[in-house]
Amino acid sequence: MHQNLHIPKICCTFARFLRIKVLDMTILERAAALKQQVEAMKAANADELEALRLKYLSKKGEISLLFDEFKSVPKEEKAVLGAPINQLRQLAEARFNELKEQIANAVAAQTVAKEDLTRTPEPIALGSRHPLSLVREEIIDIFSRIGFTVADGPEVEDDKHVFSLLNFAPEHPARDMQDTFFIEKEEGVQKPTDILLRTHTSSVQTRVMTSQKPPIRVLCPGRVFRNEAISARAHCFFHQVEGLYIDKNVSFADLREALLYFAKEMFGPDTKIRLRPSYFPFTEPSAEMDISCDLCGGKGCSFCKGTGWVEILGCGMVDPNVLESCGIDSKVYTGYAFGMGVERIANLKYRVKDLRLFSENDVRFLQQFESC
Ligand code: DAH
């Protein structure tokens, strides 16, 4: 390498000439050789690149050593040698940066390849489940634990399944157009037909009873329609869950037990229930069920209007007339039924004061249920 060191210093001028000649050839030649190496530099990864940096560009690298030697070259030679070794260093730095960028790009490409490119860009707006869906699912979940399955029926129904089979008298006010939406047979002709929007999910009871044999144990969730003016407390459509259990020896005590279980599961283990006598055409006896007001613990507050109780559903033993009309022998089978409003239960759980919020799709309202 340092061939100049082996040159004997014979005569001052000659030796100086010779030395410089050798020295300068050496530097130039090595610069040329290094230039070739630098141009051929290749690195597949960061480690290989670092090895190149150490070999050529670090303080003890070959190019730096060349510069060290250059320092001891006589002035007049510097002018000749300076440019090529400076160019060499620039070339090496440029090549090094080029390789560095290539490696960075390759790493980035690999990372991208591992990511799911079908993913929505951040931030992902998480949707929320509608409070009515949450409550409906919870009701279904509670009753499914005691053997109830889910049955479905149409929203556009006929008089038979909504009223007649359920023991509604022909002149019953529910059949009035003020209460029920009838489907017009001819456009613009508003006369009652027997096609209507179901007013309650009890219609699914009749569909199940006329198509299945006991034992029957079903829940019928769904949307129902009534001809009501829309306000904070009433809407022209809302949701119900109907329950029906028919078998041999089903009693009112079974009904009470199932509903007590439901109330405790839904509203907490301290919840009490009370059944008040009531009337529905399709059940006999009929009752309305209240639960103890969980806001005041039954002491009486503005929410329960001072009574300590809030009404949540209607229920009763299926009227034998209904069983018979649906082809079930009322001497062999008995059954209970109940029906509740999903909005009503959601109100009790979430204290939603205005019923309209459930159907207006205001995201500020819906987002409150995000964590549920
Ligand atoms: N169908 C009734 C209504 O819409 C609710 C109801 C009451 C359903 C008593 C029942 C029942 O099954 O037994 O108001």
PDB file of N, CA, C and O in Angstrom, residues 61-124:
ATOM      1  N   GLY A  61     -12.098   4.624   7.319  1.00  0.00           N
ATOM      2  CA  GLY A  61     -12.417   4.028   6.033  1.00  0.00           C
ATOM      3  C   GLY A  61     -11.371   4.394   4.989  1.00  0.00           C
ATOM      4  O   GLY A  61     -10.560   5.319   5.190  1.00  0.00           O
ATOM      5  N   GLU A  62     -11.429   3.714   3.870  1.00  0.00           N
ATOM      6  CA  GLU A  62     -10.372   3.869   2.865  1.00  0.00           C
ATOM      7  C   GLU A  62     -10.299   5.275   2.276  1.00  0.00           C
ATOM      8  O   GLU A  62      -9.217   5.781   1.991  1.00  0.00           O
ATOM      9  N   ILE A  63     -11.448   5.885   2.101  1.00  0.00           N
ATOM     10  CA  ILE A  63     -11.439   7.236   1.510  1.00  0.00           C
ATOM     11  C   ILE A  63     -10.848   8.234   2.503  1.00  0.00           C
ATOM     12  O   ILE A  63     -10.062   9.113   2.134  1.00  0.00           O
ATOM     13  N   SER A  64     -11.186   8.052   3.782  1.00  0.00           N
ATOM     14  CA  SER A  64     -10.631   8.937   4.810  1.00  0.00           C
ATOM     15  C   SER A  64      -9.117   8.768   4.893  1.00  0.00           C
ATOM     16  O   SER A  64      -8.391   9.753   5.043  1.00  0.00           O
ATOM     17  N   LEU A  65      -8.654   7.531   4.758  1.00  0.00           N
ATOM     18  CA  LEU A  65      -7.206   7.294   4.801  1.00  0.00           C
ATOM     19  C   LEU A  65      -6.505   8.008   3.644  1.00  0.00           C
ATOM     20  O   LEU A  65      -5.440   8.590   3.802  1.00  0.00           O
ATOM     21  N   LEU A  66      -7.165   7.995   2.519  1.00  0.00           N
ATOM     22  CA  LEU A  66      -6.633   8.682   1.347  1.00  0.00           C
ATOM     23  C   LEU A  66      -6.469  10.174   1.633  1.00  0.00           C
ATOM     24  O   LEU A  66      -5.467  10.797   1.284  1.00  0.00           O
ATOM     25  N   PHE A  67      -7.501  10.742   2.317  1.00  0.00           N
ATOM     26  CA  PHE A  67      -7.448  12.160   2.680  1.00  0.00           C
ATOM     27  C   PHE A  67      -6.314  12.418   3.674  1.00  0.00           C
ATOM     28  O   PHE A  67      -5.634  13.441   3.594  1.00  0.00           O
ATOM     29  N   ASP A  68      -6.129  11.465   4.613  1.00  0.00           N
ATOM     30  CA  ASP A  68      -5.039  11.626   5.592  1.00  0.00           C
ATOM     31  C   ASP A  68      -3.689  11.728   4.865  1.00  0.00           C
ATOM     32  O   ASP A  68      -2.859  12.567   5.172  1.00  0.00           O
ATOM     33  N   GLU A  69      -3.525  10.828   3.908  1.00  0.00           N
ATOM     34  CA  GLU A  69      -2.275  10.826   3.140  1.00  0.00           C
ATOM     35  C   GLU A  69      -2.136  12.110   2.342  1.00  0.00           C
ATOM     36  O   GLU A  69      -1.066  12.682   2.245  1.00  0.00           O
ATOM     37  N   PHE A  70      -3.229  12.548   1.833  1.00  0.00           N
ATOM     38  CA  PHE A  70      -3.257  13.762   1.005  1.00  0.00           C
ATOM     39  C   PHE A  70      -2.711  14.966   1.778  1.00  0.00           C
ATOM     40  O   PHE A  70      -2.024  15.816   1.238  1.00  0.00           O
ATOM     41  N   LYS A  71      -2.963  14.968   3.110  1.00  0.00           N
ATOM     42  CA  LYS A  71      -2.533  16.073   3.956  1.00  0.00           C
ATOM     43  C   LYS A  71      -1.006  16.244   3.913  1.00  0.00           C
ATOM     44  O   LYS A  71      -0.500  17.340   3.977  1.00  0.00           O
ATOM     45  N   SER A  72      -0.322  15.093   3.812  1.00  0.00           N
ATOM     46  CA  SER A  72       1.138  15.184   3.863  1.00  0.00           C
ATOM     47  C   SER A  72       1.795  15.345   2.476  1.00  0.00           C
ATOM     48  O   SER A  72       3.004  15.338   2.341  1.00  0.00           O
ATOM     49  N   VAL A  73       0.998  15.482   1.473  1.00  0.00           N
ATOM     50  CA  VAL A  73       1.516  15.681   0.108  1.00  0.00           C
ATOM     51  C   VAL A  73       1.950  17.144  -0.049  1.00  0.00           C
ATOM     52  O   VAL A  73       1.274  18.038   0.456  1.00  0.00           O
ATOM     53  N   PRO A  74       3.086  17.407  -0.714  1.00  0.00           N
ATOM     54  CA  PRO A  74       3.515  18.798  -0.898  1.00  0.00           C
ATOM     55  C   PRO A  74       2.453  19.627  -1.621  1.00  0.00           C
ATOM     56  O   PRO A  74       1.681  19.090  -2.430  1.00  0.00           O
ATOM     57  N   LYS A  75       2.481  20.901  -1.262  1.00  0.00           N
ATOM     58  CA  LYS A  75       1.465  21.838  -1.736  1.00  0.00           C
ATOM     59  C   LYS A  75       1.158  21.745  -3.228  1.00  0.00           C
ATOM     60  O   LYS A  75       0.007  21.676  -3.655  1.00  0.00           O
ATOM     61  N   GLU A  76       2.284  21.781  -4.031  1.00  0.00           N
ATOM     62  CA  GLU A  76       2.093  21.830  -5.489  1.00  0.00           C
ATOM     63  C   GLU A  76       1.358  20.592  -6.026  1.00  0.00           C
ATOM     64  O   GLU A  76       0.689  20.636  -7.053  1.00  0.00           O
ATOM     65  N   GLU A  77       1.480  19.493  -5.296  1.00  0.00           N
ATOM     66  CA  GLU A  77       0.799  18.273  -5.745  1.00  0.00           C
ATOM     67  C   GLU A  77      -0.676  18.274  -5.350  1.00  0.00           C
ATOM     68  O   GLU A  77      -1.515  17.619  -5.974  1.00  0.00           O
ATOM     69  N   LYS A  78      -0.967  18.996  -4.288  1.00  0.00           N
ATOM     70  CA  LYS A  78      -2.352  19.001  -3.773  1.00  0.00           C
ATOM     71  C   LYS A  78      -3.340  19.452  -4.836  1.00  0.00           C
ATOM     72  O   LYS A  78      -4.437  18.901  -4.968  1.00  0.00           O
ATOM     73  N   ALA A  79      -2.888  20.463  -5.602  1.00  0.00           N
ATOM     74  CA  ALA A  79      -3.777  20.998  -6.634  1.00  0.00           C
ATOM     75  C   ALA A  79      -4.187  19.920  -7.619  1.00  0.00           C
ATOM     76  O   ALA A  79      -5.314  19.864  -8.085  1.00  0.00           O
ATOM     77  N   VAL A  80      -3.251  18.992  -7.888  1.00  0.00           N
ATOM     78  CA  VAL A  80      -3.539  17.927  -8.852  1.00  0.00           C
ATOM     79  C   VAL A  80      -4.372  16.813  -8.220  1.00  0.00           C
ATOM     80  O   VAL A  80      -5.304  16.291  -8.821  1.00  0.00           O
ATOM     81  N   LEU A  81      -4.011  16.491  -6.991  1.00  0.00           N
ATOM     82  CA  LEU A  81      -4.664  15.328  -6.356  1.00  0.00           C
ATOM     83  C   LEU A  81      -6.022  15.659  -5.711  1.00  0.00           C
ATOM     84  O   LEU A  81      -6.875  14.788  -5.557  1.00  0.00           O
ATOM     85  N   GLY A  82      -6.181  16.935  -5.334  1.00  0.00           N
ATOM     86  CA  GLY A  82      -7.391  17.328  -4.576  1.00  0.00           C
ATOM     87  C   GLY A  82      -8.693  16.959  -5.270  1.00  0.00           C
ATOM     88  O   GLY A  82      -9.557  16.295  -4.712  1.00  0.00           O
ATOM     89  N   ALA A  83      -8.772  17.416  -6.560  1.00  0.00           N
ATOM     90  CA  ALA A  83     -10.042  17.222  -7.268  1.00  0.00           C
ATOM     91  C   ALA A  83     -10.472  15.756  -7.358  1.00  0.00           C
ATOM     92  O   ALA A  83     -11.609  15.422  -6.983  1.00  0.00           O
ATOM     93  N   PRO A  84      -9.569  14.823  -7.817  1.00  0.00           N
ATOM     94  CA  PRO A  84     -10.057  13.444  -7.951  1.00  0.00           C
ATOM     95  C   PRO A  84     -10.480  12.799  -6.623  1.00  0.00           C
ATOM     96  O   PRO A  84     -11.482  12.077  -6.588  1.00  0.00           O
ATOM     97  N   ILE A  85      -9.758  13.105  -5.527  1.00  0.00           N
ATOM     98  CA  ILE A  85     -10.189  12.414  -4.302  1.00  0.00           C
ATOM     99  C   ILE A  85     -11.445  13.059  -3.704  1.00  0.00           C
ATOM    100  O   ILE A  85     -12.269  12.403  -3.075  1.00  0.00           O
ATOM    101  N   ASN A  86     -11.613  14.379  -3.937  1.00  0.00           N
ATOM    102  CA  ASN A  86     -12.877  15.003  -3.507  1.00  0.00           C
ATOM    103  C   ASN A  86     -14.050  14.423  -4.284  1.00  0.00           C
ATOM    104  O   ASN A  86     -15.099  14.118  -3.736  1.00  0.00           O
ATOM    105  N   GLN A  87     -13.827  14.265  -5.588  1.00  0.00           N
ATOM    106  CA  GLN A  87     -14.898  13.671  -6.416  1.00  0.00           C
ATOM    107  C   GLN A  87     -15.211  12.260  -5.943  1.00  0.00           C
ATOM    108  O   GLN A  87     -16.367  11.842  -5.902  1.00  0.00           O
ATOM    109  N   LEU A  88     -14.137  11.555  -5.561  1.00  0.00           N
ATOM    110  CA  LEU A  88     -14.344  10.190  -5.080  1.00  0.00           C
ATOM    111  C   LEU A  88     -15.233  10.195  -3.834  1.00  0.00           C
ATOM    112  O   LEU A  88     -16.187   9.418  -3.722  1.00  0.00           O
ATOM    113  N   ARG A  89     -14.920  11.129  -2.907  1.00  0.00           N
ATOM    114  CA  ARG A  89     -15.730  11.162  -1.680  1.00  0.00           C
ATOM    115  C   ARG A  89     -17.194  11.516  -2.010  1.00  0.00           C
ATOM    116  O   ARG A  89     -18.130  10.900  -1.525  1.00  0.00           O
ATOM    117  N   GLN A  90     -17.385  12.503  -2.882  1.00  0.00           N
ATOM    118  CA  GLN A  90     -18.761  12.896  -3.249  1.00  0.00           C
ATOM    119  C   GLN A  90     -19.514  11.730  -3.881  1.00  0.00           C
ATOM    120  O   GLN A  90     -20.670  11.467  -3.579  1.00  0.00           O
ATOM    121  N   LEU A  91     -18.769  11.045  -4.752  1.00  0.00           N
ATOM    122  CA  LEU A  91     -19.388   9.903  -5.431  1.00  0.00           C
ATOM    123  C   LEU A  91     -19.803   8.828  -4.412  1.00  0.00           C
ATOM    124  O   LEU A  91     -20.915   8.293  -4.472  1.00  0.00           O
ATOM    125  N   ALA A  92     -18.891   8.567  -3.475  1.00  0.00           N
ATOM    126  CA  ALA A  92     -19.180   7.534  -2.468  1.00  0.00           C
ATOM    127  C   ALA A  92     -20.380   7.946  -1.609  1.00  0.00           C
ATOM    128  O   ALA A  92     -21.265   7.128  -1.325  1.00  0.00           O
ATOM    129  N   GLU A  93     -20.427   9.233  -1.224  1.00  0.00           N
ATOM    130  CA  GLU A  93     -21.553   9.695  -0.389  1.00  0.00           C
ATOM    131  C   GLU A  93     -22.873   9.603  -1.148  1.00  0.00           C
ATOM    132  O   GLU A  93     -23.889   9.171  -0.621  1.00  0.00           O
ATOM    133  N   ALA A  94     -22.809  10.012  -2.437  1.00  0.00           N
ATOM    134  CA  ALA A  94     -24.032   9.976  -3.243  1.00  0.00           C
ATOM    135  C   ALA A  94     -24.522   8.536  -3.398  1.00  0.00           C
ATOM    136  O   ALA A  94     -25.710   8.239  -3.250  1.00  0.00           O
ATOM    137  N   ARG A  95     -23.537   7.632  -3.680  1.00  0.00           N
ATOM    138  CA  ARG A  95     -23.904   6.219  -3.870  1.00  0.00           C
ATOM    139  C   ARG A  95     -24.469   5.634  -2.567  1.00  0.00           C
ATOM    140  O   ARG A  95     -25.442   4.885  -2.569  1.00  0.00           O
ATOM    141  N   PHE A  96     -23.831   6.037  -1.455  1.00  0.00           N
ATOM    142  CA  PHE A  96     -24.293   5.561  -0.154  1.00  0.00           C
ATOM    143  C   PHE A  96     -25.741   6.021   0.101  1.00  0.00           C
ATOM    144  O   PHE A  96     -26.618   5.224   0.472  1.00  0.00           O
ATOM    145  N   ASN A  97     -26.023   7.299  -0.157  1.00  0.00           N
ATOM    146  CA  ASN A  97     -27.388   7.811   0.070  1.00  0.00           C
ATOM    147  C   ASN A  97     -28.400   7.147  -0.851  1.00  0.00           C
ATOM    148  O   ASN A  97     -29.529   6.859  -0.456  1.00  0.00           O
ATOM    149  N   GLU A  98     -27.962   6.870  -2.048  1.00  0.00           N
ATOM    150  CA  GLU A  98     -28.844   6.209  -3.020  1.00  0.00           C
ATOM    151  C   GLU A  98     -29.238   4.811  -2.495  1.00  0.00           C
ATOM    152  O   GLU A  98     -30.418   4.439  -2.494  1.00  0.00           O
ATOM    153  N   LEU A  99     -28.221   4.082  -2.027  1.00  0.00           N
ATOM    154  CA  LEU A  99     -28.497   2.739  -1.492  1.00  0.00           C
ATOM    155  C   LEU A  99     -29.382   2.809  -0.248  1.00  0.00           C
ATOM    156  O   LEU A  99     -30.287   2.001  -0.063  1.00  0.00           O
ATOM    157  N   LYS A 100     -29.113   3.830   0.577  1.00  0.00           N
ATOM    158  CA  LYS A 100     -29.892   3.995   1.814  1.00  0.00           C
ATOM    159  C   LYS A 100     -31.385   4.184   1.469  1.00  0.00           C
ATOM    160  O   LYS A 100     -32.270   3.568   2.070  1.00  0.00           O
ATOM    161  N   GLU A 101     -31.646   4.999   0.456  1.00  0.00           N
ATOM    162  CA  GLU A 101     -33.022   5.262   0.049  1.00  0.00           C
ATOM    163  C   GLU A 101     -33.680   3.997  -0.509  1.00  0.00           C
ATOM    164  O   GLU A 101     -34.825   3.688  -0.196  1.00  0.00           O
ATOM    165  N   GLN A 102     -32.894   3.266  -1.323  1.00  0.00           N
ATOM    166  CA  GLN A 102     -33.440   2.015  -1.896  1.00  0.00           C
ATOM    167  C   GLN A 102     -33.862   1.050  -0.792  1.00  0.00           C
ATOM    168  O   GLN A 102     -34.929   0.434  -0.850  1.00  0.00           O
ATOM    169  N   ILE A 103     -32.998   0.934   0.233  1.00  0.00           N
ATOM    170  CA  ILE A 103     -33.311   0.008   1.328  1.00  0.00           C
ATOM    171  C   ILE A 103     -34.542   0.484   2.096  1.00  0.00           C
ATOM    172  O   ILE A 103     -35.448  -0.291   2.412  1.00  0.00           O
ATOM    173  N   ALA A 104     -34.610   1.801   2.359  1.00  0.00           N
ATOM    174  CA  ALA A 104     -35.765   2.349   3.089  1.00  0.00           C
ATOM    175  C   ALA A 104     -37.051   2.079   2.310  1.00  0.00           C
ATOM    176  O   ALA A 104     -38.081   1.675   2.869  1.00  0.00           O
ATOM    177  N   ASN A 105     -36.993   2.265   0.974  1.00  0.00           N
ATOM    178  CA  ASN A 105     -38.183   2.022   0.147  1.00  0.00           C
ATOM    179  C   ASN A 105     -38.596   0.559   0.188  1.00  0.00           C
ATOM    180  O   ASN A 105     -39.779   0.232   0.267  1.00  0.00           O
ATOM    181  N   ALA A 106     -37.602  -0.315   0.139  1.00  0.00           N
ATOM    182  CA  ALA A 106     -37.908  -1.747   0.163  1.00  0.00           C
ATOM    183  C   ALA A 106     -38.559  -2.130   1.483  1.00  0.00           C
ATOM    184  O   ALA A 106     -39.540  -2.886   1.514  1.00  0.00           O
ATOM    185  N   VAL A 107     -38.051  -1.554   2.583  1.00  0.00           N
ATOM    186  CA  VAL A 107     -38.634  -1.846   3.900  1.00  0.00           C
ATOM    187  C   VAL A 107     -40.069  -1.339   3.952  1.00  0.00           C
ATOM    188  O   VAL A 107     -40.987  -2.042   4.379  1.00  0.00           O
ATOM    189  N   ALA A 108     -40.279  -0.112   3.431  1.00  0.00           N
ATOM    190  CA  ALA A 108     -41.629   0.462   3.451  1.00  0.00           C
ATOM    191  C   ALA A 108     -42.577  -0.398   2.632  1.00  0.00           C
ATOM    192  O   ALA A 108     -43.706  -0.676   3.034  1.00  0.00           O
ATOM    193  N   ALA A 109     -42.109  -0.860   1.468  1.00  0.00           N
ATOM    194  CA  ALA A 109     -42.960  -1.677   0.598  1.00  0.00           C
ATOM    195  C   ALA A 109     -43.351  -2.975   1.288  1.00  0.00           C
ATOM    196  O   ALA A 109     -44.492  -3.422   1.199  1.00  0.00           O
ATOM    197  N   GLN A 110     -42.402  -3.534   2.010  1.00  0.00           N
ATOM    198  CA  GLN A 110     -42.694  -4.780   2.727  1.00  0.00           C
ATOM    199  C   GLN A 110     -43.735  -4.557   3.807  1.00  0.00           C
ATOM    200  O   GLN A 110     -44.650  -5.348   3.998  1.00  0.00           O
ATOM    201  N   THR A 111     -43.615  -3.410   4.522  1.00  0.00           N
ATOM    202  CA  THR A 111     -44.566  -3.114   5.588  1.00  0.00           C
ATOM    203  C   THR A 111     -45.957  -2.949   5.018  1.00  0.00           C
ATOM    204  O   THR A 111     -46.924  -3.465   5.546  1.00  0.00           O
ATOM    205  N   VAL A 112     -46.043  -2.230   3.899  1.00  0.00           N
ATOM    206  CA  VAL A 112     -47.344  -2.018   3.269  1.00  0.00           C
ATOM    207  C   VAL A 112     -47.951  -3.352   2.868  1.00  0.00           C
ATOM    208  O   VAL A 112     -49.113  -3.627   3.098  1.00  0.00           O
ATOM    209  N   ALA A 113     -47.099  -4.227   2.312  1.00  0.00           N
ATOM    210  CA  ALA A 113     -47.607  -5.513   1.837  1.00  0.00           C
ATOM    211  C   ALA A 113     -48.219  -6.320   2.980  1.00  0.00           C
ATOM    212  O   ALA A 113     -49.162  -7.068   2.793  1.00  0.00           O
ATOM    213  N   LYS A 114     -47.658  -6.140   4.193  1.00  0.00           N
ATOM    214  CA  LYS A 114     -48.181  -6.899   5.324  1.00  0.00           C
ATOM    215  C   LYS A 114     -49.494  -6.325   5.829  1.00  0.00           C
ATOM    216  O   LYS A 114     -50.266  -6.983   6.492  1.00  0.00           O
ATOM    217  N   GLU A 115     -49.747  -5.032   5.556  1.00  0.00           N
ATOM    218  CA  GLU A 115     -50.971  -4.414   6.058  1.00  0.00           C
ATOM    219  C   GLU A 115     -52.183  -4.799   5.216  1.00  0.00           C
ATOM    220  O   GLU A 115     -52.046  -5.151   4.053  1.00  0.00           O
ATOM    221  N   ASP A 116     -53.368  -4.685   5.848  1.00  0.00           N
ATOM    222  CA  ASP A 116     -54.613  -4.995   5.153  1.00  0.00           C
ATOM    223  C   ASP A 116     -55.027  -3.765   4.348  1.00  0.00           C
ATOM    224  O   ASP A 116     -55.497  -2.778   4.908  1.00  0.00           O
ATOM    225  N   LEU A 117     -54.809  -3.852   3.004  1.00  0.00           N
ATOM    226  CA  LEU A 117     -55.082  -2.679   2.181  1.00  0.00           C
ATOM    227  C   LEU A 117     -56.571  -2.412   2.002  1.00  0.00           C
ATOM    228  O   LEU A 117     -56.972  -1.374   1.518  1.00  0.00           O
ATOM    229  N   THR A 118     -57.410  -3.366   2.416  1.00  0.00           N
ATOM    230  CA  THR A 118     -58.856  -3.156   2.283  1.00  0.00           C
ATOM    231  C   THR A 118     -59.417  -2.417   3.497  1.00  0.00           C
ATOM    232  O   THR A 118     -60.592  -2.085   3.547  1.00  0.00           O
ATOM    233  N   ARG A 119     -58.538  -2.185   4.468  1.00  0.00           N
ATOM    234  CA  ARG A 119     -59.003  -1.517   5.697  1.00  0.00           C
ATOM    235  C   ARG A 119     -59.374  -0.061   5.438  1.00  0.00           C
ATOM    236  O   ARG A 119     -58.741   0.622   4.641  1.00  0.00           O
ATOM    237  N   THR A 120     -60.414   0.423   6.120  1.00  0.00           N
ATOM    238  CA  THR A 120     -60.819   1.820   6.004  1.00  0.00           C
ATOM    239  C   THR A 120     -59.722   2.685   6.620  1.00  0.00           C
ATOM    240  O   THR A 120     -59.168   2.302   7.638  1.00  0.00           O
ATOM    241  N   PRO A 121     -59.427   3.827   6.001  1.00  0.00           N
ATOM    242  CA  PRO A 121     -58.394   4.672   6.602  1.00  0.00           C
ATOM    243  C   PRO A 121     -58.813   5.176   7.983  1.00  0.00           C
ATOM    244  O   PRO A 121     -60.002   5.323   8.247  1.00  0.00           O
ATOM    245  N   GLU A 122     -57.828   5.439   8.825  1.00  0.00           N
ATOM    246  CA  GLU A 122     -58.112   5.959  10.171  1.00  0.00           C
ATOM    247  C   GLU A 122     -58.696   7.362  10.045  1.00  0.00           C
ATOM    248  O   GLU A 122     -58.377   8.064   9.115  1.00  0.00           O
ATOM    249  N   PRO A 123     -59.456   7.895  10.971  1.00  0.00           N
ATOM    250  CA  PRO A 123     -60.002   7.136  12.082  1.00  0.00           C
ATOM    251  C   PRO A 123     -61.257   6.378  11.663  1.00  0.00           C
ATOM    252  O   PRO A 123     -62.061   6.882  10.888  1.00  0.00           O
ATOM    253  N   ILE A 124     -61.403   5.194  12.158  1.00  0.00           N
ATOM    254  CA  ILE A 124     -62.579   4.397  11.815  1.00  0.00           C
ATOM    255  C   ILE A 124     -63.713   4.828  12.742  1.00  0.00           C
ATOM    256  O   ILE A 124     -63.594   4.744  13.963  1.00  0.00           O
TER     257      ILE A 124
END
